[in-house]
PDB file of C-alpha atoms in Angstrom:
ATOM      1  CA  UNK L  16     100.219 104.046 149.497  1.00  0.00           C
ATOM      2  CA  UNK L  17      97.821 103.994 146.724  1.00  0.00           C
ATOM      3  CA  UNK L  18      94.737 104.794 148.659  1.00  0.00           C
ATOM      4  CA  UNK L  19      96.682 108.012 149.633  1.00  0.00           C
ATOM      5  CA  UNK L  20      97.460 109.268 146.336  1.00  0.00           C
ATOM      6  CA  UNK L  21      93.843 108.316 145.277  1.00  0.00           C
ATOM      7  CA  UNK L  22      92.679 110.900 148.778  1.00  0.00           C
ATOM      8  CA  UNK L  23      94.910 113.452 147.055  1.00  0.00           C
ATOM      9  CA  UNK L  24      93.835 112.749 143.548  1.00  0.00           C
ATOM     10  CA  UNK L  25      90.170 113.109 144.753  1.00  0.00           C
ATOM     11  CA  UNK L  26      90.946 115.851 147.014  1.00  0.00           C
ATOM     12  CA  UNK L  27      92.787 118.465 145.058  1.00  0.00           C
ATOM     13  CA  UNK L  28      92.037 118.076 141.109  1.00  0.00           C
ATOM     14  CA  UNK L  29      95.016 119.900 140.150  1.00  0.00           C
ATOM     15  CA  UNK L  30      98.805 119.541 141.247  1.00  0.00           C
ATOM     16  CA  UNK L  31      99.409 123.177 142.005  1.00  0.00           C
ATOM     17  CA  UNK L  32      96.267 123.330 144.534  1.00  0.00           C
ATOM     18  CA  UNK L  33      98.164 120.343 146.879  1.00  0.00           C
ATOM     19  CA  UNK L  34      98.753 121.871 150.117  1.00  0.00           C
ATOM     20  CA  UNK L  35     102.550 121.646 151.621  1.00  0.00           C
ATOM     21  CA  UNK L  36     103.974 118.417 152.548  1.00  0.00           C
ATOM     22  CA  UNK L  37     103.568 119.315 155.966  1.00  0.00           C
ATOM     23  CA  UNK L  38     100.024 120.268 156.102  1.00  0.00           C
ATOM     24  CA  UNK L  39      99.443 117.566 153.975  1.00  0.00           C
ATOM     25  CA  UNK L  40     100.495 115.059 156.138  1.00  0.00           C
ATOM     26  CA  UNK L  41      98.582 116.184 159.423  1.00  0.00           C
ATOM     27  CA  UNK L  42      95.242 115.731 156.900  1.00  0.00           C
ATOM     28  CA  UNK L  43      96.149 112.358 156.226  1.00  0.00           C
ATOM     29  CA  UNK L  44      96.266 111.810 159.358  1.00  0.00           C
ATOM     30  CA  UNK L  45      93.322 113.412 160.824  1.00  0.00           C
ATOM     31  CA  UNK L  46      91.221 111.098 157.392  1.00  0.00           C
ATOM     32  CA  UNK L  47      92.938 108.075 159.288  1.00  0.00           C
ATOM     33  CA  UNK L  48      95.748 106.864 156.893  1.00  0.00           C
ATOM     34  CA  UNK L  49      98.705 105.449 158.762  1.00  0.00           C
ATOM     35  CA  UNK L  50     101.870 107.103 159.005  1.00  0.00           C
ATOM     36  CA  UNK L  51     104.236 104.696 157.363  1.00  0.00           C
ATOM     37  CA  UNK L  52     101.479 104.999 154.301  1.00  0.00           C
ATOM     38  CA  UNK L  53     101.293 108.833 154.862  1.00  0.00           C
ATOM     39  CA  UNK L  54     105.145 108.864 154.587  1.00  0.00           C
ATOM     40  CA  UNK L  55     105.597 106.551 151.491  1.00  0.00           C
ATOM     41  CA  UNK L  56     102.800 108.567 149.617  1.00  0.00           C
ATOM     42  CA  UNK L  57     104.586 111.752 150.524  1.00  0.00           C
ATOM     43  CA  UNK L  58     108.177 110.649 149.523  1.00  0.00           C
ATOM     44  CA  UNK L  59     106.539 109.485 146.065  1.00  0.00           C
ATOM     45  CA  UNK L  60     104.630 112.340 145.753  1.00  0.00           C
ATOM     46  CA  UNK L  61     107.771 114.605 145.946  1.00  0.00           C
ATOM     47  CA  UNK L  62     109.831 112.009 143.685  1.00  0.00           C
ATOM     48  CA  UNK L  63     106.669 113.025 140.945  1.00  0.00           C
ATOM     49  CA  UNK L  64     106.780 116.360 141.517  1.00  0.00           C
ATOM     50  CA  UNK L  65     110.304 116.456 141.076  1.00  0.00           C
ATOM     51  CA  UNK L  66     110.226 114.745 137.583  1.00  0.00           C
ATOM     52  CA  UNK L  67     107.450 116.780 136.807  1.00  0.00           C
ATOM     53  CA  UNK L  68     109.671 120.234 137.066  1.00  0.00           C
ATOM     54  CA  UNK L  69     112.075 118.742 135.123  1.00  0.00           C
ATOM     55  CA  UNK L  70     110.276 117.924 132.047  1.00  0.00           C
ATOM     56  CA  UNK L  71     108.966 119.763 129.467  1.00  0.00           C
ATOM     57  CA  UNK L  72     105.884 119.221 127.725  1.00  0.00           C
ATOM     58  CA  UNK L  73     106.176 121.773 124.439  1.00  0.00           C
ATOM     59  CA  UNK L  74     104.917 121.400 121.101  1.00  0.00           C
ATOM     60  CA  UNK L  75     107.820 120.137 120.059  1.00  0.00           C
ATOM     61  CA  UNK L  76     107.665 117.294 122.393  1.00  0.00           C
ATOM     62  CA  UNK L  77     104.539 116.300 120.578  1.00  0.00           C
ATOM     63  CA  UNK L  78     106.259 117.167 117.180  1.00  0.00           C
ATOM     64  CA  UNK L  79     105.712 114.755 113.746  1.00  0.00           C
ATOM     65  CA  UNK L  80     108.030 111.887 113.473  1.00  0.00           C
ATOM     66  CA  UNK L  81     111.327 113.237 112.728  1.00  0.00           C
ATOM     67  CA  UNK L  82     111.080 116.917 114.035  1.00  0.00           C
ATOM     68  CA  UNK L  83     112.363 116.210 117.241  1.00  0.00           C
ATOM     69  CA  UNK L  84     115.481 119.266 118.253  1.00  0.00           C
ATOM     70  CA  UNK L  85     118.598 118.067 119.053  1.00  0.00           C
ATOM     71  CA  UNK L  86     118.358 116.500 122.434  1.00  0.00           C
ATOM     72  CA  UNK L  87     114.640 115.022 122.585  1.00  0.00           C
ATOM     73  CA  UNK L  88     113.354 112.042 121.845  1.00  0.00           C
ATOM     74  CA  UNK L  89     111.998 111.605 118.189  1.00  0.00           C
ATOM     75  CA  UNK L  90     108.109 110.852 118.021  1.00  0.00           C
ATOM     76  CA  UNK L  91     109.021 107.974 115.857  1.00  0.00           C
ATOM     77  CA  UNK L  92     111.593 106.386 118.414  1.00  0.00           C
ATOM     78  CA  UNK L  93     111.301 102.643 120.389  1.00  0.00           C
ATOM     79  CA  UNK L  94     111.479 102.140 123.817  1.00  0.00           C
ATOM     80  CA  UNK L  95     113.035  99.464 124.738  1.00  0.00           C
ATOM     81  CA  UNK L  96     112.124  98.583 128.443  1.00  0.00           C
ATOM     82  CA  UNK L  97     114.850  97.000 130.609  1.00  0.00           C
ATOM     83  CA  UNK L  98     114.708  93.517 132.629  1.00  0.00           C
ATOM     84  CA  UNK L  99     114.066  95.152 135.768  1.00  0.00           C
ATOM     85  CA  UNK L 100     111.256  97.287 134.227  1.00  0.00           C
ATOM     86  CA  UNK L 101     109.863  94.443 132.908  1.00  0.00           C
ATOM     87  CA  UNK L 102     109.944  92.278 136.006  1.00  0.00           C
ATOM     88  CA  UNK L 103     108.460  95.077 137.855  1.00  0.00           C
ATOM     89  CA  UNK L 104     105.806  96.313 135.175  1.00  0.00           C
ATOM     90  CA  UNK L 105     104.439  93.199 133.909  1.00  0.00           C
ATOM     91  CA  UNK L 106     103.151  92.331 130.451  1.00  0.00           C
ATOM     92  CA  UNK L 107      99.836  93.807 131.382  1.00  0.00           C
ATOM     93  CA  UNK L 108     101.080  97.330 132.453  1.00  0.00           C
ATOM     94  CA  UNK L 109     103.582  97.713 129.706  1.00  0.00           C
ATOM     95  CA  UNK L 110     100.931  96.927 126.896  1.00  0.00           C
ATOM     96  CA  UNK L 111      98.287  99.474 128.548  1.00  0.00           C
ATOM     97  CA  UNK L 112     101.575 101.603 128.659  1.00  0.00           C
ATOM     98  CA  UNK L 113     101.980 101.072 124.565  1.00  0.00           C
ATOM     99  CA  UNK L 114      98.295 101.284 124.329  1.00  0.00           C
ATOM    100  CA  UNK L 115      98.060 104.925 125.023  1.00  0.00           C
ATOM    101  CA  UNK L 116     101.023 105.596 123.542  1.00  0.00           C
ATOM    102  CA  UNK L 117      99.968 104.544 119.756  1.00  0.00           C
ATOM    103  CA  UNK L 118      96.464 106.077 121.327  1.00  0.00           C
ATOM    104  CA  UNK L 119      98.377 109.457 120.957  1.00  0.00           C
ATOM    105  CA  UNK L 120      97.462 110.504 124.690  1.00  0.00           C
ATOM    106  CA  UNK L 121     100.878 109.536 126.512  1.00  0.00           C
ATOM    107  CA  UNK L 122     103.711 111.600 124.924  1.00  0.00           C
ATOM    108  CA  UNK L 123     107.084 110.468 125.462  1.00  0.00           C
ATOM    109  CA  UNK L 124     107.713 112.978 128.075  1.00  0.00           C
ATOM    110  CA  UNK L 125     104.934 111.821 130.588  1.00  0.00           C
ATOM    111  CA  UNK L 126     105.702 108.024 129.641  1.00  0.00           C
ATOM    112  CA  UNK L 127     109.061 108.351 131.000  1.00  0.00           C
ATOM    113  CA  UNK L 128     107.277 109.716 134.059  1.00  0.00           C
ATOM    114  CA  UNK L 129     105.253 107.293 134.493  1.00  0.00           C
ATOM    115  CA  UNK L 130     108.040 105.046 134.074  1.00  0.00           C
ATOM    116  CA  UNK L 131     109.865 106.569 137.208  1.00  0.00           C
ATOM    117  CA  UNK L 132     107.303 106.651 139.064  1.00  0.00           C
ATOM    118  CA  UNK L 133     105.946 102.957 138.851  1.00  0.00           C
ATOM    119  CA  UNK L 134     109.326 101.661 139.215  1.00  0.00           C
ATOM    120  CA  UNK L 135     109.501 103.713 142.366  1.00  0.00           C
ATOM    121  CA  UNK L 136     105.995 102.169 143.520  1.00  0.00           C
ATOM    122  CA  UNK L 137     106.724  99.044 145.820  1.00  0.00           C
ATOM    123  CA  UNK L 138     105.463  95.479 145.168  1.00  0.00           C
ATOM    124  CA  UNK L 139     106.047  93.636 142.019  1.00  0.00           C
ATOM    125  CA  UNK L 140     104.872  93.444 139.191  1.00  0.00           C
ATOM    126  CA  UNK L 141     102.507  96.817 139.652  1.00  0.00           C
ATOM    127  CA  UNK L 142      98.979  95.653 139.294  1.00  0.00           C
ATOM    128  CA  UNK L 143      97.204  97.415 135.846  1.00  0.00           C
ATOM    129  CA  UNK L 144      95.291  99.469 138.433  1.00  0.00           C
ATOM    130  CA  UNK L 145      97.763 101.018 140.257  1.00  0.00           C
ATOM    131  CA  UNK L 146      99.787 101.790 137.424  1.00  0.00           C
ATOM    132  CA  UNK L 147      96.174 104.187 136.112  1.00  0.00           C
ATOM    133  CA  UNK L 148      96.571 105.554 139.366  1.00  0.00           C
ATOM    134  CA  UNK L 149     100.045 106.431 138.557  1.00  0.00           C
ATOM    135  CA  UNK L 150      98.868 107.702 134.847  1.00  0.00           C
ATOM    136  CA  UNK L 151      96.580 109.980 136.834  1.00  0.00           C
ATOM    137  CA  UNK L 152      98.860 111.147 139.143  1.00  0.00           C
ATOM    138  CA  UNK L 153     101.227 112.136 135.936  1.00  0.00           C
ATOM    139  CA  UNK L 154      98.735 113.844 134.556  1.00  0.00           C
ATOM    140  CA  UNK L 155      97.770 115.703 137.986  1.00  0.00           C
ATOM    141  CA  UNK L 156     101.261 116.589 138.425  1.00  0.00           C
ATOM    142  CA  UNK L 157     102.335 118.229 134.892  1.00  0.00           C
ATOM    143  CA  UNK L 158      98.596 120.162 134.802  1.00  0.00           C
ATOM    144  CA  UNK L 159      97.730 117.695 131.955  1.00  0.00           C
ATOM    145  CA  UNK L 160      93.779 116.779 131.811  1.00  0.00           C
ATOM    146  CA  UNK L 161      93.809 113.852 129.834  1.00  0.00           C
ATOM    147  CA  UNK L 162      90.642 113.779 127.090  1.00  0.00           C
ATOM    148  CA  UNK L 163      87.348 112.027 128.454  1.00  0.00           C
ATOM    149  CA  UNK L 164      88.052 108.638 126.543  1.00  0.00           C
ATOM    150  CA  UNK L 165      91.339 108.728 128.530  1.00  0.00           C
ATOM    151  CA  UNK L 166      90.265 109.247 131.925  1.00  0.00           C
ATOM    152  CA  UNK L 167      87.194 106.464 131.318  1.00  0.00           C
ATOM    153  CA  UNK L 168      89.611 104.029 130.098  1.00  0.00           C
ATOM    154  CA  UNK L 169      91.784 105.370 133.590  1.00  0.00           C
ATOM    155  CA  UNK L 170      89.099 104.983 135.479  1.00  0.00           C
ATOM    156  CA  UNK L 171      86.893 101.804 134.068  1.00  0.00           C
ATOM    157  CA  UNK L 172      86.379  98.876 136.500  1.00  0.00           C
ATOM    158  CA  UNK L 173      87.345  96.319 134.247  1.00  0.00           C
ATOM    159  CA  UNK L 174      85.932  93.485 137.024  1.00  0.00           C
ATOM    160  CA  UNK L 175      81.853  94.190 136.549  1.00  0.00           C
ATOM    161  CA  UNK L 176      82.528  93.847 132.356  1.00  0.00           C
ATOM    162  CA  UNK L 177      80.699  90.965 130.310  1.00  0.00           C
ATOM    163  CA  UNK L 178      82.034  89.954 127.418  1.00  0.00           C
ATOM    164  CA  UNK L 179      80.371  88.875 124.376  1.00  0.00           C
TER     165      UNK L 179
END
């Protein structure tokens, strides 16, 4: 499933320029992705876009601590992840989660996005680089371009690294 949303990522930079579902799916195909892949990509894919419509990503999502309106999560708030997200997620994924978050670059809006949608990706615990593939795909979805620092860290092979 991931190499599919990676041919969409690649293929069409922003959400809104993705094709139908069903014209999609017939060039998945013809690029030779199998259909049970084709058809787990495309049911996540609509599960993002879904969340995607539903959430709003204003200034005052992104408000100081304490400003949050009635009904929105305060800036200054804890998440507190549940057993099963944990046991999916992993240690890993959950502290590159909080990583970004205290970065400033994953609002509470899109984390809870990413949230859905990496509990809705199959296997367990998500590996760290299919959960940046998810981060992406969050970003793709809402219109968001995450800042250059972001996408490097998104996009760094972490395997190649020395350290000193």
């Amino acid at each position: 499933m991931f190499d599919v949303l990676v041919f969409v990522y690649e293929n069409y930079w922003r959400g809104d320029a993705c094709p139908e579902p069903e014209r999609l799916e017939r060039r998945l195909s013809a690029h030779g992705f199998e259909p049970d892949e084709i058809q787990q990509a495309l049911a996540w894919l609509d599960g993002l876009n879904l969340a995607a419509q539903n959430t709003e990503l204003s200034p005052e999502g992104r408000a100081a601590i304490g400003d949050a309106p009635p009904g929105r999560q305060s800036p200054a708030s804890l998440r507190v992840y549940s057993v099963s997200e944990q046991d999916h997620l992993g240690a890993e994924c959950l502290g590159f989660i909080s990583f970004l978050e205290s970065a400033g670059v994953l609002p509470a809006p899109l984390r809870e996005i990413v949230l859905d949608r990496a509990m809705a990706a199959p296997g367990a615990p998500v590996s760290l680089e299919e959960l940046k593939i998810i981060v992406l795909m969050v970003y793709w979805s809402c219109g968001e371009q995450p800042d250059a620092l972001v996408l490097d860290e998104l996009c760094d092979d972490r395997q190649g690294r020395l350290a000193h």
